[in-house]
């Protein structure tokens, strides 16, 4: 049996460490987004995301990472570093022009990501809001992505309107 995707987190030397185990997708984006917002609110500005055990990411997850990076830029300091990317994830980020929003490294110092983020029991509305925020970040990061995700965003906004 394949273990469900999980996200492990920890803090060491004022750096937030995140290790993604399994697919990075809409199903684990809300928890990561909430966690990163809380950590930036607490003053953390250095994030290292280890993708060694992450075979693939969907657009929501890539948008969540991009949103994290954009928030650090808005705050005027900080860095989001992606480490141990496989070629597929590197190509996915590059194909959307998102790779320029991250520092990418293959040999990070050991991190302290040993606490599992709790599985988010978010409802449909929270998941849809996360998906909208993530896709808007993808478009904000690279306006050329607007045409690629216009229909997705329209659908999600319509779905959210009908859910309320």
PDB file of C-alpha atoms in Angstrom:
ATOM      1  CA  UNK A   1       0.000   0.000   0.000  1.00  0.00           C
ATOM      2  CA  UNK A   2       1.304   3.468  -0.923  1.00  0.00           C
ATOM      3  CA  UNK A   3       1.416   5.968   1.932  1.00  0.00           C
ATOM      4  CA  UNK A   4      -0.664   9.112   1.407  1.00  0.00           C
ATOM      5  CA  UNK A   5       1.246  12.295   0.613  1.00  0.00           C
ATOM      6  CA  UNK A   6       2.474  14.176   3.669  1.00  0.00           C
ATOM      7  CA  UNK A   7       4.312  17.360   4.475  1.00  0.00           C
ATOM      8  CA  UNK A   8       6.851  17.417   7.286  1.00  0.00           C
ATOM      9  CA  UNK A   9       7.965  20.682   8.829  1.00  0.00           C
ATOM     10  CA  UNK A  10      10.476  21.980  11.334  1.00  0.00           C
ATOM     11  CA  UNK A  11      12.515  25.008  12.302  1.00  0.00           C
ATOM     12  CA  UNK A  12      16.273  25.195  12.729  1.00  0.00           C
ATOM     13  CA  UNK A  13      18.443  28.320  13.008  1.00  0.00           C
ATOM     14  CA  UNK A  14      15.562  30.647  11.987  1.00  0.00           C
ATOM     15  CA  UNK A  15      14.980  28.612   8.819  1.00  0.00           C
ATOM     16  CA  UNK A  16      11.698  26.851   8.178  1.00  0.00           C
ATOM     17  CA  UNK A  17      12.235  23.396   6.678  1.00  0.00           C
ATOM     18  CA  UNK A  18       9.502  21.657   4.700  1.00  0.00           C
ATOM     19  CA  UNK A  19       9.806  18.160   3.256  1.00  0.00           C
ATOM     20  CA  UNK A  20       7.172  17.008   0.774  1.00  0.00           C
ATOM     21  CA  UNK A  21       6.672  13.260   0.688  1.00  0.00           C
ATOM     22  CA  UNK A  22       4.486  12.208  -2.203  1.00  0.00           C
ATOM     23  CA  UNK A  23       2.697  14.275  -4.801  1.00  0.00           C
ATOM     24  CA  UNK A  24       2.435  18.013  -4.197  1.00  0.00           C
ATOM     25  CA  UNK A  25      -1.187  18.730  -5.027  1.00  0.00           C
ATOM     26  CA  UNK A  26      -4.335  20.653  -4.234  1.00  0.00           C
ATOM     27  CA  UNK A  27      -5.011  18.134  -1.468  1.00  0.00           C
ATOM     28  CA  UNK A  28      -2.010  19.233   0.615  1.00  0.00           C
ATOM     29  CA  UNK A  29      -1.729  22.864  -0.497  1.00  0.00           C
ATOM     30  CA  UNK A  30      -4.129  24.397   2.025  1.00  0.00           C
ATOM     31  CA  UNK A  31      -2.180  23.092   5.013  1.00  0.00           C
ATOM     32  CA  UNK A  32       1.122  24.278   3.553  1.00  0.00           C
ATOM     33  CA  UNK A  33      -0.324  27.686   2.716  1.00  0.00           C
ATOM     34  CA  UNK A  34      -1.735  28.163   6.223  1.00  0.00           C
ATOM     35  CA  UNK A  35       1.501  26.976   7.831  1.00  0.00           C
ATOM     36  CA  UNK A  36       3.666  29.309   5.730  1.00  0.00           C
ATOM     37  CA  UNK A  37       1.445  32.299   6.498  1.00  0.00           C
ATOM     38  CA  UNK A  38       1.662  31.560  10.211  1.00  0.00           C
ATOM     39  CA  UNK A  39       5.440  31.226  10.070  1.00  0.00           C
ATOM     40  CA  UNK A  40       5.875  34.508   8.160  1.00  0.00           C
ATOM     41  CA  UNK A  41       3.549  36.170  10.687  1.00  0.00           C
ATOM     42  CA  UNK A  42       5.944  34.909  13.387  1.00  0.00           C
ATOM     43  CA  UNK A  43       8.848  36.572  11.609  1.00  0.00           C
ATOM     44  CA  UNK A  44      10.403  33.681   9.692  1.00  0.00           C
ATOM     45  CA  UNK A  45      11.773  34.688   6.294  1.00  0.00           C
ATOM     46  CA  UNK A  46      13.913  31.734   5.200  1.00  0.00           C
ATOM     47  CA  UNK A  47      12.117  28.665   3.835  1.00  0.00           C
ATOM     48  CA  UNK A  48      13.696  25.519   2.421  1.00  0.00           C
ATOM     49  CA  UNK A  49      11.366  23.117   0.588  1.00  0.00           C
ATOM     50  CA  UNK A  50      12.839  19.644   0.063  1.00  0.00           C
ATOM     51  CA  UNK A  51      11.249  17.944  -2.957  1.00  0.00           C
ATOM     52  CA  UNK A  52      13.419  14.807  -3.003  1.00  0.00           C
ATOM     53  CA  UNK A  53      10.433  12.555  -2.260  1.00  0.00           C
ATOM     54  CA  UNK A  54       7.988  14.586  -4.397  1.00  0.00           C
ATOM     55  CA  UNK A  55       7.649  12.952  -7.827  1.00  0.00           C
ATOM     56  CA  UNK A  56       5.334  15.578  -9.323  1.00  0.00           C
ATOM     57  CA  UNK A  57       3.430  18.780  -8.501  1.00  0.00           C
ATOM     58  CA  UNK A  58       0.124  20.036  -9.803  1.00  0.00           C
ATOM     59  CA  UNK A  59      -0.565  23.678 -10.658  1.00  0.00           C
ATOM     60  CA  UNK A  60      -2.200  24.370  -7.288  1.00  0.00           C
ATOM     61  CA  UNK A  61       0.875  23.193  -5.407  1.00  0.00           C
ATOM     62  CA  UNK A  62       3.218  25.141  -7.691  1.00  0.00           C
ATOM     63  CA  UNK A  63       0.999  28.183  -7.169  1.00  0.00           C
ATOM     64  CA  UNK A  64       1.149  27.692  -3.410  1.00  0.00           C
ATOM     65  CA  UNK A  65       4.953  27.693  -3.516  1.00  0.00           C
ATOM     66  CA  UNK A  66       4.904  30.739  -5.790  1.00  0.00           C
ATOM     67  CA  UNK A  67       2.487  32.532  -3.466  1.00  0.00           C
ATOM     68  CA  UNK A  68       4.850  31.866  -0.568  1.00  0.00           C
ATOM     69  CA  UNK A  69       7.734  33.366  -2.545  1.00  0.00           C
ATOM     70  CA  UNK A  70       5.677  36.388  -3.614  1.00  0.00           C
ATOM     71  CA  UNK A  71       4.668  37.024  -0.005  1.00  0.00           C
ATOM     72  CA  UNK A  72       8.320  37.044   1.062  1.00  0.00           C
ATOM     73  CA  UNK A  73       9.044  39.549  -1.714  1.00  0.00           C
ATOM     74  CA  UNK A  74       6.155  41.741  -0.545  1.00  0.00           C
ATOM     75  CA  UNK A  75       7.617  41.695   2.968  1.00  0.00           C
ATOM     76  CA  UNK A  76      10.883  42.919   1.477  1.00  0.00           C
ATOM     77  CA  UNK A  77      13.076  40.143   2.750  1.00  0.00           C
ATOM     78  CA  UNK A  78      13.450  36.423   2.807  1.00  0.00           C
ATOM     79  CA  UNK A  79      14.042  33.558   0.485  1.00  0.00           C
ATOM     80  CA  UNK A  80      12.320  30.390  -0.593  1.00  0.00           C
ATOM     81  CA  UNK A  81      14.763  27.716  -1.683  1.00  0.00           C
ATOM     82  CA  UNK A  82      13.669  24.539  -3.439  1.00  0.00           C
ATOM     83  CA  UNK A  83      16.072  21.653  -2.995  1.00  0.00           C
ATOM     84  CA  UNK A  84      16.403  18.186  -4.489  1.00  0.00           C
ATOM     85  CA  UNK A  85      14.104  18.813  -7.442  1.00  0.00           C
ATOM     86  CA  UNK A  86      13.786  16.084 -10.008  1.00  0.00           C
ATOM     87  CA  UNK A  87      13.850  17.010 -13.700  1.00  0.00           C
ATOM     88  CA  UNK A  88      10.084  16.725 -14.020  1.00  0.00           C
ATOM     89  CA  UNK A  89       9.403  19.261 -11.261  1.00  0.00           C
ATOM     90  CA  UNK A  90      12.135  21.548 -12.589  1.00  0.00           C
ATOM     91  CA  UNK A  91      10.525  21.378 -16.059  1.00  0.00           C
ATOM     92  CA  UNK A  92       7.028  22.016 -14.651  1.00  0.00           C
ATOM     93  CA  UNK A  93       8.171  25.170 -12.854  1.00  0.00           C
ATOM     94  CA  UNK A  94      10.208  26.318 -15.844  1.00  0.00           C
ATOM     95  CA  UNK A  95       7.331  25.709 -18.258  1.00  0.00           C
ATOM     96  CA  UNK A  96       5.200  28.201 -16.338  1.00  0.00           C
ATOM     97  CA  UNK A  97       8.036  30.671 -15.848  1.00  0.00           C
ATOM     98  CA  UNK A  98       7.927  30.171 -12.081  1.00  0.00           C
ATOM     99  CA  UNK A  99      11.492  28.946 -11.634  1.00  0.00           C
ATOM    100  CA  UNK A 100      12.796  32.505 -11.350  1.00  0.00           C
ATOM    101  CA  UNK A 101      10.905  32.969  -8.060  1.00  0.00           C
ATOM    102  CA  UNK A 102      12.970  30.397  -6.219  1.00  0.00           C
ATOM    103  CA  UNK A 103      16.541  29.660  -5.369  1.00  0.00           C
ATOM    104  CA  UNK A 104      17.202  26.083  -6.428  1.00  0.00           C
ATOM    105  CA  UNK A 105      19.874  23.931  -4.859  1.00  0.00           C
ATOM    106  CA  UNK A 106      20.742  20.266  -5.070  1.00  0.00           C
ATOM    107  CA  UNK A 107      22.875  19.953  -1.947  1.00  0.00           C
ATOM    108  CA  UNK A 108      21.278  21.607   1.070  1.00  0.00           C
ATOM    109  CA  UNK A 109      22.506  21.408   4.601  1.00  0.00           C
ATOM    110  CA  UNK A 110      20.474  18.905   6.642  1.00  0.00           C
ATOM    111  CA  UNK A 111      17.146  20.296   7.761  1.00  0.00           C
ATOM    112  CA  UNK A 112      14.877  19.671  10.670  1.00  0.00           C
ATOM    113  CA  UNK A 113      11.615  18.755   8.952  1.00  0.00           C
ATOM    114  CA  UNK A 114      10.364  16.080  11.297  1.00  0.00           C
ATOM    115  CA  UNK A 115       6.855  17.122  12.341  1.00  0.00           C
ATOM    116  CA  UNK A 116       4.004  16.171  10.058  1.00  0.00           C
ATOM    117  CA  UNK A 117       1.531  18.892   9.188  1.00  0.00           C
ATOM    118  CA  UNK A 118      -1.872  17.616  10.239  1.00  0.00           C
ATOM    119  CA  UNK A 119      -4.098  16.477   7.419  1.00  0.00           C
ATOM    120  CA  UNK A 120      -6.313  19.344   6.545  1.00  0.00           C
ATOM    121  CA  UNK A 121      -9.966  18.600   6.993  1.00  0.00           C
ATOM    122  CA  UNK A 122     -10.884  21.681   5.028  1.00  0.00           C
ATOM    123  CA  UNK A 123     -14.186  21.751   3.314  1.00  0.00           C
ATOM    124  CA  UNK A 124     -14.826  22.248  -0.332  1.00  0.00           C
ATOM    125  CA  UNK A 125     -14.985  26.028   0.063  1.00  0.00           C
ATOM    126  CA  UNK A 126     -11.548  26.272   1.740  1.00  0.00           C
ATOM    127  CA  UNK A 127      -9.991  23.987  -0.861  1.00  0.00           C
ATOM    128  CA  UNK A 128     -11.505  26.045  -3.680  1.00  0.00           C
ATOM    129  CA  UNK A 129     -10.236  29.279  -2.097  1.00  0.00           C
ATOM    130  CA  UNK A 130      -6.745  27.770  -1.864  1.00  0.00           C
ATOM    131  CA  UNK A 131      -6.887  26.712  -5.497  1.00  0.00           C
ATOM    132  CA  UNK A 132      -7.964  30.214  -6.569  1.00  0.00           C
ATOM    133  CA  UNK A 133      -5.220  31.890  -4.514  1.00  0.00           C
ATOM    134  CA  UNK A 134      -2.591  29.496  -5.879  1.00  0.00           C
ATOM    135  CA  UNK A 135      -3.601  29.957  -9.508  1.00  0.00           C
ATOM    136  CA  UNK A 136      -3.773  33.730  -9.089  1.00  0.00           C
ATOM    137  CA  UNK A 137      -0.188  33.577  -7.795  1.00  0.00           C
ATOM    138  CA  UNK A 138       0.854  31.642 -10.917  1.00  0.00           C
ATOM    139  CA  UNK A 139      -0.683  34.364 -13.087  1.00  0.00           C
ATOM    140  CA  UNK A 140       0.736  37.212 -10.971  1.00  0.00           C
ATOM    141  CA  UNK A 141       4.196  35.650 -11.211  1.00  0.00           C
ATOM    142  CA  UNK A 142       4.009  35.315 -14.982  1.00  0.00           C
ATOM    143  CA  UNK A 143       1.211  37.131 -16.859  1.00  0.00           C
ATOM    144  CA  UNK A 144       1.714  34.762 -19.815  1.00  0.00           C
ATOM    145  CA  UNK A 145       0.032  32.115 -17.635  1.00  0.00           C
ATOM    146  CA  UNK A 146      -3.252  34.032 -17.659  1.00  0.00           C
ATOM    147  CA  UNK A 147      -4.366  32.409 -20.908  1.00  0.00           C
ATOM    148  CA  UNK A 148      -3.400  28.961 -19.600  1.00  0.00           C
ATOM    149  CA  UNK A 149      -5.404  29.281 -16.385  1.00  0.00           C
ATOM    150  CA  UNK A 150      -8.233  31.680 -17.279  1.00  0.00           C
ATOM    151  CA  UNK A 151     -10.793  28.910 -17.689  1.00  0.00           C
ATOM    152  CA  UNK A 152      -9.637  27.173 -14.506  1.00  0.00           C
ATOM    153  CA  UNK A 153      -9.923  30.390 -12.502  1.00  0.00           C
ATOM    154  CA  UNK A 154     -13.320  31.228 -13.995  1.00  0.00           C
ATOM    155  CA  UNK A 155     -14.597  27.744 -13.132  1.00  0.00           C
ATOM    156  CA  UNK A 156     -13.213  27.841  -9.583  1.00  0.00           C
ATOM    157  CA  UNK A 157     -14.659  31.308  -8.910  1.00  0.00           C
ATOM    158  CA  UNK A 158     -18.011  30.224 -10.274  1.00  0.00           C
ATOM    159  CA  UNK A 159     -17.899  27.067  -8.157  1.00  0.00           C
ATOM    160  CA  UNK A 160     -17.038  29.094  -5.059  1.00  0.00           C
ATOM    161  CA  UNK A 161     -19.899  31.495  -5.733  1.00  0.00           C
ATOM    162  CA  UNK A 162     -22.356  28.584  -5.992  1.00  0.00           C
ATOM    163  CA  UNK A 163     -20.955  26.894  -2.856  1.00  0.00           C
ATOM    164  CA  UNK A 164     -21.609  29.962  -0.677  1.00  0.00           C
TER     165      UNK A 164
END
